[in-house]
mmCIF file of C-alpha atoms in Angstrom:
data_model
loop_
_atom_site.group_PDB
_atom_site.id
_atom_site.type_symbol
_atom_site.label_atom_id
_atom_site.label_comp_id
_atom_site.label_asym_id
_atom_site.label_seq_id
_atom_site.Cartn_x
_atom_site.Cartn_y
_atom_site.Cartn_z
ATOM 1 C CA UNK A 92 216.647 141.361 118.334
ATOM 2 C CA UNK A 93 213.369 142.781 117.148
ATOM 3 C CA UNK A 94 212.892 146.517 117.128
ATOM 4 C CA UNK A 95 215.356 147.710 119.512
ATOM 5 C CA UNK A 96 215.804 151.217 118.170
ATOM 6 C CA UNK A 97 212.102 151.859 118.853
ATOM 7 C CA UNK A 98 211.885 150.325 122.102
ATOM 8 C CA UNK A 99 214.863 151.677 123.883
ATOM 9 C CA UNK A 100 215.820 155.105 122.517
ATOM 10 C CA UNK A 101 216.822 157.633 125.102
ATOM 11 C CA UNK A 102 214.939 160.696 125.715
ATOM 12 C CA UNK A 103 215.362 161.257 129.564
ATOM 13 C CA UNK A 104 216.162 160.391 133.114
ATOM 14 C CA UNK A 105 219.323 159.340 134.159
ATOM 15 C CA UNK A 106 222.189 157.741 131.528
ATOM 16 C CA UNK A 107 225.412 156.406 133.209
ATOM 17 C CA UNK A 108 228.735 157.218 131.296
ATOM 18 C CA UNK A 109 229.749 153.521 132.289
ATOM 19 C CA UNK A 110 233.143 153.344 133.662
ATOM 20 C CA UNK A 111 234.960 150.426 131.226
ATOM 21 C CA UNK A 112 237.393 148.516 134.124
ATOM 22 C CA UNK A 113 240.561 147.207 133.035
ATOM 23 C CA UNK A 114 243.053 144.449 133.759
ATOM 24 C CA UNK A 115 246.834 145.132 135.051
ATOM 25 C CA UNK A 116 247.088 144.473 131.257
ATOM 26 C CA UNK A 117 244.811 146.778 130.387
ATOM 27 C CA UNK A 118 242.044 144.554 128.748
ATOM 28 C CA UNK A 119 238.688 144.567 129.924
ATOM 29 C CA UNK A 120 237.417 143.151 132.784
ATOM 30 C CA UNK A 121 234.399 141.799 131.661
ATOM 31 C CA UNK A 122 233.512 140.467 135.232
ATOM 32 C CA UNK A 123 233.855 143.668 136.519
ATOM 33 C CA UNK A 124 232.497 145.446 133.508
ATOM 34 C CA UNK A 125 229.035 143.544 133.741
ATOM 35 C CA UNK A 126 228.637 144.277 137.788
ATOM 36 C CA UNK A 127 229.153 147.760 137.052
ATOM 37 C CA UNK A 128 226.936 148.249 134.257
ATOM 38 C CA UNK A 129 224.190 145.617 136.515
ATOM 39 C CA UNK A 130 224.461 148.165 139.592
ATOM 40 C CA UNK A 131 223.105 150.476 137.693
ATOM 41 C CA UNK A 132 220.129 148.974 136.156
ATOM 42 C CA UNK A 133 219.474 147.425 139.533
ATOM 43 C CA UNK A 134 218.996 150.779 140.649
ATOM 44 C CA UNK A 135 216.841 152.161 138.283
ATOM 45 C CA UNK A 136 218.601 154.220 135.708
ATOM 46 C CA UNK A 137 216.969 154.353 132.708
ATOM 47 C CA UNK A 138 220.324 153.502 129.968
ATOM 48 C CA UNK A 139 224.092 153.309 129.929
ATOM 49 C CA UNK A 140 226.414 154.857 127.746
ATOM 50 C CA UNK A 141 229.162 152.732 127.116
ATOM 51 C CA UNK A 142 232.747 154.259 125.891
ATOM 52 C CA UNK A 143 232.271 157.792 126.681
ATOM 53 C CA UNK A 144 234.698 160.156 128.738
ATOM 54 C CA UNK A 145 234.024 158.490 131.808
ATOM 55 C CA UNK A 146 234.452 154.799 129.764
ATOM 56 C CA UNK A 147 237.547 155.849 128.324
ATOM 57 C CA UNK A 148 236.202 155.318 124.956
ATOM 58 C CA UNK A 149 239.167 156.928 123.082
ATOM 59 C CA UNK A 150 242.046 155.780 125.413
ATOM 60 C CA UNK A 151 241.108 151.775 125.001
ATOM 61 C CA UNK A 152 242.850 149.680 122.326
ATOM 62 C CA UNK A 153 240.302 149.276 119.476
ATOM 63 C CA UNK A 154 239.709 145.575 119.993
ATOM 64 C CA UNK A 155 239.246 146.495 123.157
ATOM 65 C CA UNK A 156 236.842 149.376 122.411
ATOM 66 C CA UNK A 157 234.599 146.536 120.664
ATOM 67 C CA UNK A 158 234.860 144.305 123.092
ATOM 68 C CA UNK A 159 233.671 146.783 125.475
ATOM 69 C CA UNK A 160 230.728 147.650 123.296
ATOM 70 C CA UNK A 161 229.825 143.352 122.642
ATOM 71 C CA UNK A 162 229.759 143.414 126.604
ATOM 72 C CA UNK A 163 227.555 146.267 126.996
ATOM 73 C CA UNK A 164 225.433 145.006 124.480
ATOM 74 C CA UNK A 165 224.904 141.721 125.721
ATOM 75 C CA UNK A 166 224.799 142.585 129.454
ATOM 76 C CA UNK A 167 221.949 145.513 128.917
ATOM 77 C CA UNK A 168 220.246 143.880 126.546
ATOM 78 C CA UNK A 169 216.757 145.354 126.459
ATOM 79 C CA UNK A 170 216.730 145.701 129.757
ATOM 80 C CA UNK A 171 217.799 149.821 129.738
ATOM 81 C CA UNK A 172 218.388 152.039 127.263
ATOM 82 C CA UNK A 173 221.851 152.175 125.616
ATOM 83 C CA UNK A 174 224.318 153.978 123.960
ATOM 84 C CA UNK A 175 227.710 153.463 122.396
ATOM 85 C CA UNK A 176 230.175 156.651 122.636
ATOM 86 C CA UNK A 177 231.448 157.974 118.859
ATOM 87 C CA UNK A 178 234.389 159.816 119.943
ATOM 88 C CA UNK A 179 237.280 159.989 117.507
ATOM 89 C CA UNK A 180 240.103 161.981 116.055
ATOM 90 C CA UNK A 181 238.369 161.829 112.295
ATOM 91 C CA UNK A 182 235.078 161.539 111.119
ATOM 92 C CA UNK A 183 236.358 158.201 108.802
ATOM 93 C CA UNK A 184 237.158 156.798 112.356
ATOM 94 C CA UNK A 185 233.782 157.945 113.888
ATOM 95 C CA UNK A 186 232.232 156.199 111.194
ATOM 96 C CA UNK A 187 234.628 153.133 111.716
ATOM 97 C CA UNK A 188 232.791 153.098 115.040
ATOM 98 C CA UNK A 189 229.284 153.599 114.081
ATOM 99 C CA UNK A 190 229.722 150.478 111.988
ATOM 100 C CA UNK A 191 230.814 148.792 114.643
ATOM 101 C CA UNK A 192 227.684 149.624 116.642
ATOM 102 C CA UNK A 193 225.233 149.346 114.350
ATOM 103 C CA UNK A 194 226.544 145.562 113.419
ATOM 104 C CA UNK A 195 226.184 145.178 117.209
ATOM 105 C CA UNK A 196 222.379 146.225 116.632
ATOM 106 C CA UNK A 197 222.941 149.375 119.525
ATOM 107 C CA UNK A 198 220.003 151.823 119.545
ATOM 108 C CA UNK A 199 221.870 154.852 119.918
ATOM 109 C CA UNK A 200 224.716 156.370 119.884
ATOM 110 C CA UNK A 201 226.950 159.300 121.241
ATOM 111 C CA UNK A 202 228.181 161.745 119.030
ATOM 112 C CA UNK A 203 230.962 164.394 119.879
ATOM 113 C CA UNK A 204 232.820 166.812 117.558
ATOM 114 C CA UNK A 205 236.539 165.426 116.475
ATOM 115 C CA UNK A 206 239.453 165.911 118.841
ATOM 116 C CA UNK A 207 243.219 166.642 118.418
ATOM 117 C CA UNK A 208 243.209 169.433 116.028
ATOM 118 C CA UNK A 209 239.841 170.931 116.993
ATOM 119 C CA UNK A 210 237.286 171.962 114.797
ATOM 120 C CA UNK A 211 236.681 175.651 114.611
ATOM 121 C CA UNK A 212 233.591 176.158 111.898
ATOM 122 C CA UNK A 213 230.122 175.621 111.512
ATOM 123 C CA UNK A 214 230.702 173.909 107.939
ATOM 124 C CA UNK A 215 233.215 171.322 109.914
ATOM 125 C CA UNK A 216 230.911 170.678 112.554
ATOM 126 C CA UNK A 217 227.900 170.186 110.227
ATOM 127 C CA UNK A 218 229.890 167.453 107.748
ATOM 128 C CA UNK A 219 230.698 165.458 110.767
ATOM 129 C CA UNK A 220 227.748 165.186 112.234
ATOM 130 C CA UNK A 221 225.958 164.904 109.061
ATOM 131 C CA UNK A 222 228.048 161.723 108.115
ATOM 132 C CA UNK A 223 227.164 160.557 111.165
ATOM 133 C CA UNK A 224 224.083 161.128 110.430
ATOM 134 C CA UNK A 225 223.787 159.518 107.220
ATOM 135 C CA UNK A 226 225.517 156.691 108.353
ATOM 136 C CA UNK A 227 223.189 154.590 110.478
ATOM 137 C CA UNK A 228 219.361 154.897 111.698
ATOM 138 C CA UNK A 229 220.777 154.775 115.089
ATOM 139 C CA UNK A 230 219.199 157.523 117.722
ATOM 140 C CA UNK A 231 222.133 160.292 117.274
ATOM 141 C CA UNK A 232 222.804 161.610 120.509
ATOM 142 C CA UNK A 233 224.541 165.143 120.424
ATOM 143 C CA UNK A 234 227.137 165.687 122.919
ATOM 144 C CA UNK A 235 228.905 169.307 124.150
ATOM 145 C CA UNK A 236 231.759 168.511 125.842
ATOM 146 C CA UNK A 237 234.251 171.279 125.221
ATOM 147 C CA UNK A 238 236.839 170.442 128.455
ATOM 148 C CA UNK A 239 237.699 166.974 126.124
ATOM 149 C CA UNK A 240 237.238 167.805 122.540
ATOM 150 C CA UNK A 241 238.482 171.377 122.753
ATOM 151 C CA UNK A 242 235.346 172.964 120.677
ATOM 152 C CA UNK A 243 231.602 173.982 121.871
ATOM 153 C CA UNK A 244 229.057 172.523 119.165
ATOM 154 C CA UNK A 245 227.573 175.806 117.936
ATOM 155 C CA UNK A 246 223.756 176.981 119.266
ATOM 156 C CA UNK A 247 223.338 177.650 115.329
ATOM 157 C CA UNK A 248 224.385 174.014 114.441
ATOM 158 C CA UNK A 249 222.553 172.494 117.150
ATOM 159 C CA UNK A 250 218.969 174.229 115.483
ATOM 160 C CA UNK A 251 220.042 172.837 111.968
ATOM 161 C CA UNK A 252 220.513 169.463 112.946
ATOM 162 C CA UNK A 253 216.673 169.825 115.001
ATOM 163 C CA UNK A 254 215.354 171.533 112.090
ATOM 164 C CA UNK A 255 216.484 168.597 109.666
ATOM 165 C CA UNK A 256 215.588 165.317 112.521
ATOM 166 C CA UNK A 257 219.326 164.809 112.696
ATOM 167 C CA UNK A 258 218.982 164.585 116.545
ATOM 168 C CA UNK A 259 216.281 164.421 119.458
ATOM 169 C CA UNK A 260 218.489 164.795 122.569
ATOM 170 C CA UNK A 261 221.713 166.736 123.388
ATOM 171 C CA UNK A 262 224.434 165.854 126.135
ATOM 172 C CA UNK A 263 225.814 168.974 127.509
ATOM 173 C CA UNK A 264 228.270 169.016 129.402
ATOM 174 C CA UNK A 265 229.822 172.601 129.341
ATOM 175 C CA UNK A 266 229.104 173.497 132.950
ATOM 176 C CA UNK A 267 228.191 177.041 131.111
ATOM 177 C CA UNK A 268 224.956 177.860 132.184
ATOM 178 C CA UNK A 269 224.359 180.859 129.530
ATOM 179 C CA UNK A 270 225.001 178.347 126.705
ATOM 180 C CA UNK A 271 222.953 175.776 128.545
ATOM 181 C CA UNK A 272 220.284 177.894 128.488
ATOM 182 C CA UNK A 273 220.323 179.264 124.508
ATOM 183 C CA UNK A 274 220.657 175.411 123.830
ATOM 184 C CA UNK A 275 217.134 174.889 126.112
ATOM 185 C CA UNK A 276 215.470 177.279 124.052
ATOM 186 C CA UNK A 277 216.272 175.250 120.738
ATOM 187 C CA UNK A 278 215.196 172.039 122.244
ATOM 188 C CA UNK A 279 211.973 173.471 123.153
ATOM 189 C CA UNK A 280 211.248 174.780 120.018
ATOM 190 C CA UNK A 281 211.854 171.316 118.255
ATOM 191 C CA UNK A 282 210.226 169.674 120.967
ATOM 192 C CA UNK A 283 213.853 167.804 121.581
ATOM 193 C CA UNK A 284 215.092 166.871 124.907
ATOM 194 C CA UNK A 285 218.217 168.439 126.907
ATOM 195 C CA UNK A 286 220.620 166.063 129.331
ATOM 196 C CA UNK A 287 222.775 167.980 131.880
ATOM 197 C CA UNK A 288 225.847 166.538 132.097
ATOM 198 C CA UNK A 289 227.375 168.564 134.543
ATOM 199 C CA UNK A 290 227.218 167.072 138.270
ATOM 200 C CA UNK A 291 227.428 170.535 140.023
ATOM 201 C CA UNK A 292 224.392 171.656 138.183
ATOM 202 C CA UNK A 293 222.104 168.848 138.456
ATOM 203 C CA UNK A 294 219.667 170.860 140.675
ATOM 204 C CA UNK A 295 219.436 174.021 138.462
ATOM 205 C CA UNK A 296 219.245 172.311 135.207
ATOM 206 C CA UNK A 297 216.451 169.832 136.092
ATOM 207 C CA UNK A 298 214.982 172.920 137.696
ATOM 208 C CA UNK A 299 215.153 174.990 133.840
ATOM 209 C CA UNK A 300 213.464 171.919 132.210
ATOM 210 C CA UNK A 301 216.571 169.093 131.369
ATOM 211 C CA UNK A 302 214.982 165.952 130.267
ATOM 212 C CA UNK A 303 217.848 163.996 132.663
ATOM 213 C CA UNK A 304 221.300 164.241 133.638
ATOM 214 C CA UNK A 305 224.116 161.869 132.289
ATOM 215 C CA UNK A 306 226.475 161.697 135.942
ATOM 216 C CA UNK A 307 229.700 160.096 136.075
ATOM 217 C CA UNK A 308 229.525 159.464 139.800
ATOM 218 C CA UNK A 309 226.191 157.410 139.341
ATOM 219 C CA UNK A 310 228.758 154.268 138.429
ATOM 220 C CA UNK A 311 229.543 154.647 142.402
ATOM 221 C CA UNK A 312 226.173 155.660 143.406
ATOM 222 C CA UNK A 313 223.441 155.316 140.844
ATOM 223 C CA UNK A 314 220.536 155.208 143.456
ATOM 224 C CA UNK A 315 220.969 159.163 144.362
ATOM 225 C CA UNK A 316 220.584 160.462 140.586
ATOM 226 C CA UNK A 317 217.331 158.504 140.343
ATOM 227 C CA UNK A 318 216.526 160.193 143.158
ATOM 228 C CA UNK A 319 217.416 163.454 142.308
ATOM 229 C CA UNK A 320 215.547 162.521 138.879
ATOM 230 C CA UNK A 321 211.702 161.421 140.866
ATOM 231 C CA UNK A 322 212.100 164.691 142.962
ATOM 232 C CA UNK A 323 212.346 166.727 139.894
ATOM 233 C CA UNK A 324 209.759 165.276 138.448
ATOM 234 C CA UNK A 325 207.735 165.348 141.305
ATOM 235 C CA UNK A 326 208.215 168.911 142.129
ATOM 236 C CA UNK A 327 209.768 168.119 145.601
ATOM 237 C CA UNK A 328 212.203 171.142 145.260
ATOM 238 C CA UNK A 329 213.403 170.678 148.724
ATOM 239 C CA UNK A 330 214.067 166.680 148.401
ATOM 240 C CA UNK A 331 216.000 167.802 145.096
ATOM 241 C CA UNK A 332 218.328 170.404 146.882
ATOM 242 C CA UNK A 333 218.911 168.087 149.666
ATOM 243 C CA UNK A 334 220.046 165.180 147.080
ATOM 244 C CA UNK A 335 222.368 167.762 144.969
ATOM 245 C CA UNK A 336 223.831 168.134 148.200
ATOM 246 C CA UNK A 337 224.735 164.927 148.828
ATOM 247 C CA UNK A 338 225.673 164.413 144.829
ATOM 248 C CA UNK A 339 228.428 167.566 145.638
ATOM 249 C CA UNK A 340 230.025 166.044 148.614
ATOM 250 C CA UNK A 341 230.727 162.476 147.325
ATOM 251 C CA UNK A 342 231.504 164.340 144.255
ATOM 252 C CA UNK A 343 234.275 166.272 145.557
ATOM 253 C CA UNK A 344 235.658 163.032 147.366
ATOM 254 C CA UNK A 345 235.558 160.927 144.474
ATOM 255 C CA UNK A 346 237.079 162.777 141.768
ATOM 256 C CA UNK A 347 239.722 164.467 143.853
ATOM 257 C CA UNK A 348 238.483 168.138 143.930
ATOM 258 C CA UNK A 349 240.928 170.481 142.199
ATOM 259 C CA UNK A 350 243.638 167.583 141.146
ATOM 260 C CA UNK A 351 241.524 166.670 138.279
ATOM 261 C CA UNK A 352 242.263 162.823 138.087
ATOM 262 C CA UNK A 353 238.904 161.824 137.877
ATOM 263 C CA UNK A 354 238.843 159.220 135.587
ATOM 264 C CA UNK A 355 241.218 157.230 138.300
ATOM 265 C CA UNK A 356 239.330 158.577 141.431
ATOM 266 C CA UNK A 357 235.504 157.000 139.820
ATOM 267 C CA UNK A 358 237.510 153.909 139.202
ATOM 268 C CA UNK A 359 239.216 153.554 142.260
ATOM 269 C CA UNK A 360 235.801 154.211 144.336
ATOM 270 C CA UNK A 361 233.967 151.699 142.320
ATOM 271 C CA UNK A 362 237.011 148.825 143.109
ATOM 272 C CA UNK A 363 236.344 149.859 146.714
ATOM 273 C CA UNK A 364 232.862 148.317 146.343
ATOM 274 C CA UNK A 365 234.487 145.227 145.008
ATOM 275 C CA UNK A 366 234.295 146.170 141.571
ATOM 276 C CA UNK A 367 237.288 146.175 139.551
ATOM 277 C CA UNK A 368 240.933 146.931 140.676
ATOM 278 C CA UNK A 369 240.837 150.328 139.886
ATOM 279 C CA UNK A 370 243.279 151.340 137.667
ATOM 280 C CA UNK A 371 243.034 153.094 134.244
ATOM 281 C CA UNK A 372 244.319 153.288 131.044
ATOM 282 C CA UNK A 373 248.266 154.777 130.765
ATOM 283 C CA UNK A 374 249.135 158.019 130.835
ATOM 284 C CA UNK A 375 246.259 157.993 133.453
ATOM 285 C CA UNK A 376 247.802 157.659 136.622
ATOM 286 C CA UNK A 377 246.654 155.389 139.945
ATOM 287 C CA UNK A 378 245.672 157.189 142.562
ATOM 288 C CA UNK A 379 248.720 157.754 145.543
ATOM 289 C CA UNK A 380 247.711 156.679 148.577
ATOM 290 C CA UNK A 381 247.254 159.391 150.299
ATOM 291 C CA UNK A 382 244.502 160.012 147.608
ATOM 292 C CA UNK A 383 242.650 156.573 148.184
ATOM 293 C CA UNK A 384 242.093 157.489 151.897
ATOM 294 C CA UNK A 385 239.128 159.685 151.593
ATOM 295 C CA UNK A 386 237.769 157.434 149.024
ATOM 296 C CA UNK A 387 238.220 154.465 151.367
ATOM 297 C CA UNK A 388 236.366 156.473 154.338
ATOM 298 C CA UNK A 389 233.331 157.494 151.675
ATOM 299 C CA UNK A 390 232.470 154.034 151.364
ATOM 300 C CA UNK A 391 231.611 154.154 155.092
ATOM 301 C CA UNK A 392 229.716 157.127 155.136
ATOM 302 C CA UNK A 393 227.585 157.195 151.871
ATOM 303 C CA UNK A 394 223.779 157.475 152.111
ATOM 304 C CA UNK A 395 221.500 154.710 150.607
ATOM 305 C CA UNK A 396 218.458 156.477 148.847
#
């Protein structure tokens, strides 16, 4: 594959957190896999991000974690943008990972701070990322995602690694607008670009000057975040509010409000469109079915952009 890396970096617009499904034997289900991942490029998103939070990235087996990313990789081909989640408990098993992608010849790649004992200094954060960096010529994508890792990637860090080229776009996902914004202002200084990842505040941050979003519920209905994407970049403020919206109601159906299983609730809508049988990884529970019924009625009431 000739000069992926150049071709298909990421620096905008919308990137799916692919949902990974799984078998009752929790393996992959490649069929299922490939029609998600294929909905979404039908619709126009411009890359997928494969073995993230939404993926389960760090609950799947690690043969099946590579298996994921050989799917991926094969079924996007050059076709979108794409990047492989590097989500681990160590940086030696981050870099375990990044091997893994860059022998897969992926363009980019996701990078979060460790999890499980979490880190708590600027030094720790730095030497992760910098092996990371050092590691691969892969497009390192910086991701905030302190709800999962249990840390908040420093403003401070986040200008070192712009000053030194380390990065060119940052996932944040903090839902903390403050921070959102002091992490703007570096990105516009480096002349790097900012993804919201946080569904609620799709309008406002495309509104401060995001470069994209990166929405889990865009596995269910991708064509409404390129939607909400054009408007934004067509200045059609009230087309934009009236898609956000739209974005917050099936939201709140399809990951379950306040009960928080949203990893099960994404994968449960998608099997309702006949992809997958939507179950995830153990501890993860399936949903009850009292909470598949408003799922089941969404499908009937959704809006087609």
């Amino acid at each position: 594959m000739e000069n992926v890396t150049e071709k298909k970096e990421i620096n905008g617009g919308v990137l799916v957190p692919i949902i990974t499904p799984v078998d009752e034997n929790e393996n992959v289900d490649e069929k299922a896999f490939r029609a998600v991942i294929r909905h979404c490029i039908d619709a126009g998103v411009d890359g997928i991000f494969a073995g993230g939070s939404a993926g389960m990235g760090p609950l799947l087996a690690d043969d099946q974690w590579k298996r994921a990313m050989e799917i991926a990789r094969d079924e996007v081909a050059e076709q979108a943008g794409l990047a492989g989640g590097v989500i681990a408990t160590s940086t030696r098993r981050a870099l375990e990972k990044i091997d893994i992608l860059s022998r897969l010849d992926f363009p980019s790649m996701v990078v979060t701070p460790t999890y499980y004992i979490a880190l708590t200094t600027e030094k720790e954060m730095l030497s992760h990322f910098s092996a990371c960096r050092e590691a691969t010529d892969m497009q390192m994508i910086t991701y905030n995602i302190p709800g999962c890792v249990q840390s908040t990637v420093p403003v401070s860090v986040i200008e070192y690694m712009a000053e030194k080229g380390w990065t060119n776009l940052i996932k944040e996902s903090s839902g903390d607008r403050d921070y959102f914004l002091k992490v703007l202002d570096v990105c516009r200084r480096h002349s790097i670009g900012l993804m919201q990842g946080n569904e609620p505040d799709i309008e406002w941050g495309l509104k401060a000057g995001a470069a994209g979003i990166v929405p889990v519920c865009a596995n269910y209905e991708p064509e409404a975040f390129v939607a909400a994407v054009e408007a934004a970049k067509q200045g059609d403020s009230q087309q934009l509010s009236e898609t956000q919206e739209h974005i917050s109601a099936v939201r709140e159906v399809l990951l379950l409000g306040e009960e928080k299983n949203w990893i099960a609730g994404i994968m449960y809508g998608l099997s309702t469109l006949g992809t997958g049988i939507g179950r995830p990884v153990r501890p993860i529970q399936e949903l009850t079915k009292d909470q598949k019924a408003p799922i089941d009625q969404l499908k009937s009431t959704s809006t087609v952009f």
